[in-house]
PDB file of C-alpha atoms in Angstrom:
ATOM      1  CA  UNK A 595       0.000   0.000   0.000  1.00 31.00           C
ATOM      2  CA  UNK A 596       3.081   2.159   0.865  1.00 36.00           C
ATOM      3  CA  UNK A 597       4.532   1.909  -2.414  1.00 36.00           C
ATOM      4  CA  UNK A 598       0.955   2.029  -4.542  1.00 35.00           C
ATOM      5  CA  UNK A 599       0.678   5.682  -2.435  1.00 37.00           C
ATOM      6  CA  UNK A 600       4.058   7.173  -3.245  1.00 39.00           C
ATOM      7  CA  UNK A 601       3.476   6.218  -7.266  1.00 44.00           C
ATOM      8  CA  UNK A 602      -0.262   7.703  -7.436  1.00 43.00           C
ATOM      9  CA  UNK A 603       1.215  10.801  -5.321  1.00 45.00           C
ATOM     10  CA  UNK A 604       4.262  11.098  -7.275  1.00 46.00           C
ATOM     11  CA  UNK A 605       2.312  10.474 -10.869  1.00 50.00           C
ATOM     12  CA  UNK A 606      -0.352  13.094  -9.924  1.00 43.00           C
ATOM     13  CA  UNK A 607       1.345  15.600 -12.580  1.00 40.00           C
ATOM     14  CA  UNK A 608       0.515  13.452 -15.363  1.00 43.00           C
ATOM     15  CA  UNK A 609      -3.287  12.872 -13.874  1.00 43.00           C
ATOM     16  CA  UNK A 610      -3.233   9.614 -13.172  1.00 46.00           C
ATOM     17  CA  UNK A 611      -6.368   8.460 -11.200  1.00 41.00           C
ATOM     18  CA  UNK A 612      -6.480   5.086  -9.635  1.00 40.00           C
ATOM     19  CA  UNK A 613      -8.394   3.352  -6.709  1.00 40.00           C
ATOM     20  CA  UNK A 614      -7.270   4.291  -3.524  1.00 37.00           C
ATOM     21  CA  UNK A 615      -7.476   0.331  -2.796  1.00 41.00           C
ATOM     22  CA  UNK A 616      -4.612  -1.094  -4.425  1.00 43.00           C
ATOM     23  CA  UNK A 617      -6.699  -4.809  -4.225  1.00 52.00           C
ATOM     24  CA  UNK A 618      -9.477  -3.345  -5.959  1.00 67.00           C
ATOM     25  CA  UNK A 619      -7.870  -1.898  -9.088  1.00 80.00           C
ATOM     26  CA  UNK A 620      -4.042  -1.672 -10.752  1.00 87.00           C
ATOM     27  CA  UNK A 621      -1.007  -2.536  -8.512  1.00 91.00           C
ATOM     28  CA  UNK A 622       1.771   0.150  -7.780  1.00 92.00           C
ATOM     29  CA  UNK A 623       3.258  -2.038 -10.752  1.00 95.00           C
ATOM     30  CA  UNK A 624       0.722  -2.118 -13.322  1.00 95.00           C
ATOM     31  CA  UNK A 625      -0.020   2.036 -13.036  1.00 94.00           C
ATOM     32  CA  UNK A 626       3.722   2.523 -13.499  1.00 95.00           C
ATOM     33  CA  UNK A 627       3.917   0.005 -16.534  1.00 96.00           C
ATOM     34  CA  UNK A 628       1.245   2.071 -17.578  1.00 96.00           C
ATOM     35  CA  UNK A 629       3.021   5.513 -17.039  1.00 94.00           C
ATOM     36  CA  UNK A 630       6.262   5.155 -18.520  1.00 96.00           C
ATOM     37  CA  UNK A 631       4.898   3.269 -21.695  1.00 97.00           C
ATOM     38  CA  UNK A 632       2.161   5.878 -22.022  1.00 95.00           C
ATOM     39  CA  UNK A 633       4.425   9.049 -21.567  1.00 94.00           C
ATOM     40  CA  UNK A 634       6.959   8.113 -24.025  1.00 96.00           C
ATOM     41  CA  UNK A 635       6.777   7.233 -27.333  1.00 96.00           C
ATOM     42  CA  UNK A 636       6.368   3.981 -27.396  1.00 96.00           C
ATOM     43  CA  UNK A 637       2.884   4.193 -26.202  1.00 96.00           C
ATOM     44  CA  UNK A 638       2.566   7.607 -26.621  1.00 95.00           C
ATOM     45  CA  UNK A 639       2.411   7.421 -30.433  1.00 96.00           C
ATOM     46  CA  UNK A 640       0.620   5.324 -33.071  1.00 97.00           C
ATOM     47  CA  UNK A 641       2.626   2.475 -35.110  1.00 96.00           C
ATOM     48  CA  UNK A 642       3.482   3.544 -38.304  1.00 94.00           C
ATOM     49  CA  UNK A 643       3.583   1.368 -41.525  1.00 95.00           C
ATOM     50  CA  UNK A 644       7.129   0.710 -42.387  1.00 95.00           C
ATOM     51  CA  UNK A 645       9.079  -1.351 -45.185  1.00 94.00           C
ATOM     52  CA  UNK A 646       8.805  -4.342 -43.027  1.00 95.00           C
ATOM     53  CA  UNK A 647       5.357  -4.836 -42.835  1.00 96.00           C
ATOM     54  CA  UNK A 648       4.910  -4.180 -46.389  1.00 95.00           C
ATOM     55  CA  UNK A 649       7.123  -7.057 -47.109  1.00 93.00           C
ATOM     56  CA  UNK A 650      10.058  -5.187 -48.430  1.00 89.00           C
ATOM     57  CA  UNK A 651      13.614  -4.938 -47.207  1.00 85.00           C
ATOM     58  CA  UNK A 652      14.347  -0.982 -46.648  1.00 85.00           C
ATOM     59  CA  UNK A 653      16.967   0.546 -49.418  1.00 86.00           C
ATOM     60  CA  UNK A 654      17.258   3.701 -47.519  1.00 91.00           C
ATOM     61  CA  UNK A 655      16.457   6.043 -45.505  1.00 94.00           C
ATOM     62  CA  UNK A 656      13.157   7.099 -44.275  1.00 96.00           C
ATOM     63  CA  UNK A 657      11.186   9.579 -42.092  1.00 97.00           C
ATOM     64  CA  UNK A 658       7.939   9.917 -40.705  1.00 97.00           C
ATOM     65  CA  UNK A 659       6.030  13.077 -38.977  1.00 97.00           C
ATOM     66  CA  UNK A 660       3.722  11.748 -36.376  1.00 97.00           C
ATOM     67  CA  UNK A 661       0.815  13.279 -34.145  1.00 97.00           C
ATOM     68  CA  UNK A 662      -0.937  10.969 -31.329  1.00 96.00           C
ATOM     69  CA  UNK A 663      -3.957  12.998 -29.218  1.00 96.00           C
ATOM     70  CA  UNK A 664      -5.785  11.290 -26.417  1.00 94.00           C
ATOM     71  CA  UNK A 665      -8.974  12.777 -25.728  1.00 88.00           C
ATOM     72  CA  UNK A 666      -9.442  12.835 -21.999  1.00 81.00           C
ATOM     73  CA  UNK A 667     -10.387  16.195 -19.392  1.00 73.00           C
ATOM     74  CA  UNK A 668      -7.802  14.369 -17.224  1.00 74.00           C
ATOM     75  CA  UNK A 669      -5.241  12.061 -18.892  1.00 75.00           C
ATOM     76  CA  UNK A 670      -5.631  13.637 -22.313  1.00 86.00           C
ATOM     77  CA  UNK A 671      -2.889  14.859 -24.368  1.00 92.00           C
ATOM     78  CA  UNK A 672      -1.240  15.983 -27.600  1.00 94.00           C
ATOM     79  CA  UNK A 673       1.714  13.967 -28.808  1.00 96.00           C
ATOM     80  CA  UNK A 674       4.166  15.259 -31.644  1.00 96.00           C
ATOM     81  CA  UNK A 675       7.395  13.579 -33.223  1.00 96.00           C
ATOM     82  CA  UNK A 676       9.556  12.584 -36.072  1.00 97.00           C
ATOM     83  CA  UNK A 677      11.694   9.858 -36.365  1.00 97.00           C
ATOM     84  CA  UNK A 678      14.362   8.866 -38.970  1.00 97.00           C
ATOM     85  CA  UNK A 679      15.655   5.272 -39.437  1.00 96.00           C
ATOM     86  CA  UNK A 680      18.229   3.137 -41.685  1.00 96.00           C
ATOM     87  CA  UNK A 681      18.438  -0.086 -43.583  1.00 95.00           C
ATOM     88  CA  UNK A 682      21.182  -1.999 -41.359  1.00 95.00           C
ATOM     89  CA  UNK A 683      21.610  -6.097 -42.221  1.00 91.00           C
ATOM     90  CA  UNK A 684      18.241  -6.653 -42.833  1.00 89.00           C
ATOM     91  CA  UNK A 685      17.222  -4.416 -39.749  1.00 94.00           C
ATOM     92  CA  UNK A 686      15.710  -1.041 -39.899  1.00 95.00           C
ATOM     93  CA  UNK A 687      16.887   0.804 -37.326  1.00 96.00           C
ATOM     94  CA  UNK A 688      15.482   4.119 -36.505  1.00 96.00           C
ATOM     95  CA  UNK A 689      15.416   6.954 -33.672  1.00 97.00           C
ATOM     96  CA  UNK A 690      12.846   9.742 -32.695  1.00 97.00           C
ATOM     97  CA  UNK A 691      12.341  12.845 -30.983  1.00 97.00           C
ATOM     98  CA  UNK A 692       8.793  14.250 -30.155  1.00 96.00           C
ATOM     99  CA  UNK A 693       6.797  16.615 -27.312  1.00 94.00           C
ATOM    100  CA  UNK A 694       3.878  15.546 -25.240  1.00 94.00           C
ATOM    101  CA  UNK A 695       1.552  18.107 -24.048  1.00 92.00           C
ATOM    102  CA  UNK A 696      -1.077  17.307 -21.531  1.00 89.00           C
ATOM    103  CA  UNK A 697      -4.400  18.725 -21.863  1.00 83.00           C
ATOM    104  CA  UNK A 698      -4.853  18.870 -18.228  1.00 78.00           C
ATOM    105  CA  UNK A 699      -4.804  22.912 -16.612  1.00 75.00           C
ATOM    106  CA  UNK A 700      -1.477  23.905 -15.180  1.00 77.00           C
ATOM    107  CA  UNK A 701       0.587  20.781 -16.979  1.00 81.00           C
ATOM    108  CA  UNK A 702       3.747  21.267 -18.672  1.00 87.00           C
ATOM    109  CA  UNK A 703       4.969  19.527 -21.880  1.00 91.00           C
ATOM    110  CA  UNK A 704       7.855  17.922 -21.791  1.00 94.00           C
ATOM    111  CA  UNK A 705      10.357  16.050 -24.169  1.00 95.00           C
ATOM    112  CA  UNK A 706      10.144  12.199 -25.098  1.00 97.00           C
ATOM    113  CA  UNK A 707      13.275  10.270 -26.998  1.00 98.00           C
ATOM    114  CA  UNK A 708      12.881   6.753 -28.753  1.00 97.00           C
ATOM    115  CA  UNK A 709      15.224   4.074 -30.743  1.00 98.00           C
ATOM    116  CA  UNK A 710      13.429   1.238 -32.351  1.00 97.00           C
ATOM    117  CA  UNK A 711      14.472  -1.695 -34.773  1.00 97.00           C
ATOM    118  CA  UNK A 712      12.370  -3.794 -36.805  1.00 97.00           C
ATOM    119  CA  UNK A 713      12.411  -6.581 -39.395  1.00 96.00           C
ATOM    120  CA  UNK A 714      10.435  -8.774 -41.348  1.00 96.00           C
ATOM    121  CA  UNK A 715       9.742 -12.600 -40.831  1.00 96.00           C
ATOM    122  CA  UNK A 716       7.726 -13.523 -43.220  1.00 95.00           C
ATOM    123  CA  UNK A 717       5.864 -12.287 -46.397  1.00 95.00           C
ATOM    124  CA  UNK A 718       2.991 -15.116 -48.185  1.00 95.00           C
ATOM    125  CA  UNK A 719       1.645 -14.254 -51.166  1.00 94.00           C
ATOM    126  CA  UNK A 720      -2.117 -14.439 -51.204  1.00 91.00           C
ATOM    127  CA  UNK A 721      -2.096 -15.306 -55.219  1.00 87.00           C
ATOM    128  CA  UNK A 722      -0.175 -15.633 -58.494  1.00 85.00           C
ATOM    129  CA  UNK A 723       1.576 -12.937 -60.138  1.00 81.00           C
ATOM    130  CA  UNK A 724       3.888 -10.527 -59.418  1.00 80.00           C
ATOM    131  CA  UNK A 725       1.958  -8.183 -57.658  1.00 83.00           C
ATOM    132  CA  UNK A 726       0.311 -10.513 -55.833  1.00 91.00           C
ATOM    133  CA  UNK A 727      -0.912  -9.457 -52.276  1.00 94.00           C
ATOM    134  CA  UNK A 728       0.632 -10.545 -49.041  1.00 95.00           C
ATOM    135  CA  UNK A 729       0.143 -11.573 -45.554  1.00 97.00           C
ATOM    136  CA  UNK A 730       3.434  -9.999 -43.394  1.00 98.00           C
ATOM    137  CA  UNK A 731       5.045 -10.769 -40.202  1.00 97.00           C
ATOM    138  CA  UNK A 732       7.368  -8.119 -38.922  1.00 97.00           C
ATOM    139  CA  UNK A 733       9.518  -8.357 -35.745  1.00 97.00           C
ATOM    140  CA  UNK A 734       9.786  -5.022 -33.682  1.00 98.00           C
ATOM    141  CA  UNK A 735      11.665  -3.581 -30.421  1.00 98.00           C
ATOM    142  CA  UNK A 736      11.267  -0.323 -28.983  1.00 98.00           C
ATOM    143  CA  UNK A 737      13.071   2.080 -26.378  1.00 98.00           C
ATOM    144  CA  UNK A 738      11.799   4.874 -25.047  1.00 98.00           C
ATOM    145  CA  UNK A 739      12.420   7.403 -22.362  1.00 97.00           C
ATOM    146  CA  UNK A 740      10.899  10.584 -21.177  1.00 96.00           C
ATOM    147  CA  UNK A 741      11.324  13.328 -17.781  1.00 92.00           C
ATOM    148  CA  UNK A 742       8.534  15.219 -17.414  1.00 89.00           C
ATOM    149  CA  UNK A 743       8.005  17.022 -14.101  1.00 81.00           C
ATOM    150  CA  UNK A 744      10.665  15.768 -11.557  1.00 83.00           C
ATOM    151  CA  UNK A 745      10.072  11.947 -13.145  1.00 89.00           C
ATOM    152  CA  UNK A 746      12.181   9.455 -14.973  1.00 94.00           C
ATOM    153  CA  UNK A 747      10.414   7.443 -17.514  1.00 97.00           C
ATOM    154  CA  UNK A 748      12.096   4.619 -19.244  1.00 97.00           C
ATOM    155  CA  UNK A 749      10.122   1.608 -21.167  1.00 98.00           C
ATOM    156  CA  UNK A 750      10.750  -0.974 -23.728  1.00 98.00           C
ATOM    157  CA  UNK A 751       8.642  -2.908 -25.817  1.00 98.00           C
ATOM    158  CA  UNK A 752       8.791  -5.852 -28.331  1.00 98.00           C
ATOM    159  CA  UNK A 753       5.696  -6.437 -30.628  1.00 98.00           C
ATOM    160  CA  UNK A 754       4.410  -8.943 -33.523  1.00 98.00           C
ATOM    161  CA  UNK A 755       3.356  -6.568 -36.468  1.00 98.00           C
ATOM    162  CA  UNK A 756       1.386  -8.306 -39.138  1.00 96.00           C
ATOM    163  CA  UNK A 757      -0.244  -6.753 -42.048  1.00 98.00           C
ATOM    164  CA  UNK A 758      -2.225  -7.296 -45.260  1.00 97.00           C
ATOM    165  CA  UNK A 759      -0.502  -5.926 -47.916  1.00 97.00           C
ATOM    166  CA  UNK A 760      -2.853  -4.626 -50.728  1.00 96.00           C
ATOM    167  CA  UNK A 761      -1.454  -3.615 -54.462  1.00 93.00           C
ATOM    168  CA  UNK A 762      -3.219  -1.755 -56.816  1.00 91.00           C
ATOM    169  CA  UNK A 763      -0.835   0.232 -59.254  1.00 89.00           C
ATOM    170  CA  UNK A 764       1.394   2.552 -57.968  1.00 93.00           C
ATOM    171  CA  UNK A 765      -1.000   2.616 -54.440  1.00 95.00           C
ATOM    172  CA  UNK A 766      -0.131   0.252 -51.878  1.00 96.00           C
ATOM    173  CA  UNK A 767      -2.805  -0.671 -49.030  1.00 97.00           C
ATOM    174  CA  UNK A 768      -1.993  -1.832 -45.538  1.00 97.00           C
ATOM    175  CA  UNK A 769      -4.521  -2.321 -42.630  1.00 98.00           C
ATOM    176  CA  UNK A 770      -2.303  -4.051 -39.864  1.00 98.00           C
ATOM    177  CA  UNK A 771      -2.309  -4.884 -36.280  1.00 98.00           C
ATOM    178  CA  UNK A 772       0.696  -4.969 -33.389  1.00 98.00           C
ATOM    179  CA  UNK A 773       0.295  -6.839 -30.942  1.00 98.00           C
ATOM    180  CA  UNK A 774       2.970  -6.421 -27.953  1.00 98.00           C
ATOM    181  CA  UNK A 775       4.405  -7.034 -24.257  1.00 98.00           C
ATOM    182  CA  UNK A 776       5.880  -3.594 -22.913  1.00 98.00           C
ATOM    183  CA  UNK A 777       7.660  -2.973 -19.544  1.00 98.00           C
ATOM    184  CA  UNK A 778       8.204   0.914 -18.066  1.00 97.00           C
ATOM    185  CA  UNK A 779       9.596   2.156 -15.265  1.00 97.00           C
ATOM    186  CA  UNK A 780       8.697   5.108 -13.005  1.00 97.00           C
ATOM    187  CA  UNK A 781      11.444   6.837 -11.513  1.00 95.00           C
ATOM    188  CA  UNK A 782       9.751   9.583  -9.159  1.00 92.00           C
ATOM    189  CA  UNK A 783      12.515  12.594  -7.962  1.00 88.00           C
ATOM    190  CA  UNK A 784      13.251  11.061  -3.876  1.00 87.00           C
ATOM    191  CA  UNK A 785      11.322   8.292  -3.917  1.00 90.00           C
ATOM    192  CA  UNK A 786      12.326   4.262  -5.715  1.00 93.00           C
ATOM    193  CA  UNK A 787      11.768   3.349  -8.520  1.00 95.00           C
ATOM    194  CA  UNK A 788       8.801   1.557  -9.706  1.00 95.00           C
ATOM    195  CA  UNK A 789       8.082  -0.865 -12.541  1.00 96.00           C
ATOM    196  CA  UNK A 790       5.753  -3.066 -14.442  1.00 97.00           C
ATOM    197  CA  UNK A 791       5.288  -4.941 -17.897  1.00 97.00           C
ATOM    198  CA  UNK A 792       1.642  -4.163 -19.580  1.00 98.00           C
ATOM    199  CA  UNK A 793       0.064  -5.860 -22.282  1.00 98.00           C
ATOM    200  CA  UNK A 794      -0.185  -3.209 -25.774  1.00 98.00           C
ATOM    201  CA  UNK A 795      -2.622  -3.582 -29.341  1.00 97.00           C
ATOM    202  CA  UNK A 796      -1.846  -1.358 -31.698  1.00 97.00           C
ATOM    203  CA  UNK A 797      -3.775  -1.387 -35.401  1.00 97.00           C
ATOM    204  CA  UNK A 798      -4.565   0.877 -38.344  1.00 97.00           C
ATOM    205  CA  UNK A 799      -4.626   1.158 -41.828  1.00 97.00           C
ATOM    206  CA  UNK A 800      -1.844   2.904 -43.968  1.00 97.00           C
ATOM    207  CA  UNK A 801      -0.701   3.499 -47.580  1.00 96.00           C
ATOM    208  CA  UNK A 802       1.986   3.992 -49.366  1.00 96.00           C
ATOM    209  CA  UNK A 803       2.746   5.268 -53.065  1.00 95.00           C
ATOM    210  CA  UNK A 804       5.547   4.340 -55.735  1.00 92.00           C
ATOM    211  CA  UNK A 805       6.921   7.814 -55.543  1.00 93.00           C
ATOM    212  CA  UNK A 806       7.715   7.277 -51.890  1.00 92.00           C
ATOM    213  CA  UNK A 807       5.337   9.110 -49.874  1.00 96.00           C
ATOM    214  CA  UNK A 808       2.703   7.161 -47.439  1.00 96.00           C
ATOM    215  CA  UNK A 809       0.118   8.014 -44.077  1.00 97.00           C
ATOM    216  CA  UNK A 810      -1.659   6.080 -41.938  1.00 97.00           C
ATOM    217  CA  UNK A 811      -3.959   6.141 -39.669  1.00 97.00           C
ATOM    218  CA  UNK A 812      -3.410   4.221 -36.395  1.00 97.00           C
ATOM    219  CA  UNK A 813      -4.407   3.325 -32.713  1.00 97.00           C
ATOM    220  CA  UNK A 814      -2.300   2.270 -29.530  1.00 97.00           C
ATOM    221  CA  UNK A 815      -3.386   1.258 -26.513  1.00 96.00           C
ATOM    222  CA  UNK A 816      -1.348   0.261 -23.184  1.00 97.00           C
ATOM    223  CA  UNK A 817      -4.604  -2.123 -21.240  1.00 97.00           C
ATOM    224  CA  UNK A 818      -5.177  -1.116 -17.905  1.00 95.00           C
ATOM    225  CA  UNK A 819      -8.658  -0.651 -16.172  1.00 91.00           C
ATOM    226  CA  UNK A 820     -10.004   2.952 -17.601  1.00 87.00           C
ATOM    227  CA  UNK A 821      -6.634   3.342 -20.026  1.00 89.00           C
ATOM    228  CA  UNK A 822      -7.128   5.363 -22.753  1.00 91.00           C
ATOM    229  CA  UNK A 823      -6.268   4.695 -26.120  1.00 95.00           C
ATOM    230  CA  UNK A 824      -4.105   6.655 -28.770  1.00 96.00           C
ATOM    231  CA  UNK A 825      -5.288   8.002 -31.885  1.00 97.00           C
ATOM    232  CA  UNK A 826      -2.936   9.479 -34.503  1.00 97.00           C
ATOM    233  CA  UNK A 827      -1.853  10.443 -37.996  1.00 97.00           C
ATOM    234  CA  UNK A 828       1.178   9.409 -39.475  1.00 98.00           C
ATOM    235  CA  UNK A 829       3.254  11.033 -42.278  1.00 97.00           C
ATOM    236  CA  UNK A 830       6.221   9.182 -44.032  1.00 96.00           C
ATOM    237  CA  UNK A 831       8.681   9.770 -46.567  1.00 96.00           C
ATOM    238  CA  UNK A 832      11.274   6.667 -47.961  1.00 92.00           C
ATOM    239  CA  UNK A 833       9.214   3.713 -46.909  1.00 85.00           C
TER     240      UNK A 833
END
């Protein structure tokens, strides 16, 4: 009960509500799971259709804008970012640097800082032809961190992405879904550190054409009783 207190006290900044029976609703560990996946961009963002899941093995570089928003009087916010990543070995490997800003009165935005890598498993072509569709399995890891108001927030996460990859000329269709197991850690200024591993669904639909540009439009969510899920708009360039 102690250490369920001093995480709902010390997480107060980012309003997060939670029962003040730890037996009756999340543990000290699943609210700070919750937290530091949430507040940085692992969470705090929504997946973005990459070379990967589209079956392809990246050439060059690419970049994406993204913009996540959580609607919410309390826990809502506004999440920016942009992220660049690199063919390496088979791997994409990419970084990315965004702003959250919390709708709540009197909250501050602060900075957010990811690295992720990512590479495809599998691609099955659906029919004959060469530009047949596919069913894709992608393999994806992601790191983020975060210090807004006098907390540390550090997470990882490693998902399934699988998509179905639609052709039709120079468009490419892509509604997907990422599945994944995430663990954060809350690291509240004078008090321990805190930690937890949460379950995370991500989905969306995105396209991309043969002249290199792409959206999509996505969803993340980190479960927890009363979570909130992330909606957002992606932007890419190179994929």
């Amino acid at each position: 009960m102690r250490k369920f207190a001093i995480v709902l006290t010390s997480l107060a900044s980012l309003g997060v509500v939670a029962s003040a029976q730890a037996q009756q609703g999340p543990s000290a560990n699943d609210v700070a799971g919750y937290v530091a996946l949430s507040g940085t961009p692992v969470g705090a963002m929504t997946p973005v259709v990459t070379s990967a899941m589209l079956g392809r093995i990246a050439k060059g570089y690419s970049i994406v804008g993204q913009y996540g928003h959580v609607s919410d009087n309390a826990l809502g916010y506004n999440s920016f970012g942009a992220s660049v990543s690199m063919p390496v070995s088979g791997f994409s490997l990419g970084g990315s640097f965004g702003f959250m800003s919390p709708s709540a009165q009197g909250s501050k935005s602060n900075m957010m800082l990811g690295l992720n890598a990512e590479t495809n498993l599998g691609a099955w072509a659906l029919s004959d032809g060469k530009n047949a569709n596919l069913f894709t399995l992608s393999g994806r890891g992601d790191f983020g961190w975060a210090n807004p108001q006098d907390l540390g927030l550090l997470s990882f996460s490693a998902s399934a992405p699988f998509a179905l990859v639609i052709k039709n000329g120079s468009m490419t269709w892509a509604p997907f879904v990422t599945p994944g197991l995430g663990w954060g850690r809350v690291s509240p200024t004078g008090n321990p550190s805190v930690s937890g591993t949460r379950f995370m669904m991500g989905g969306g639909i995105g396209m991309t054409h043969a002249n290199g540009w792409g959206a999509s439009l996505g969803m993340q969510k980190v479960f927890i009783d009363q979570g909130k899920a992330v909606f957002g708009l992606n932007l890419s360039y190179g994929i």
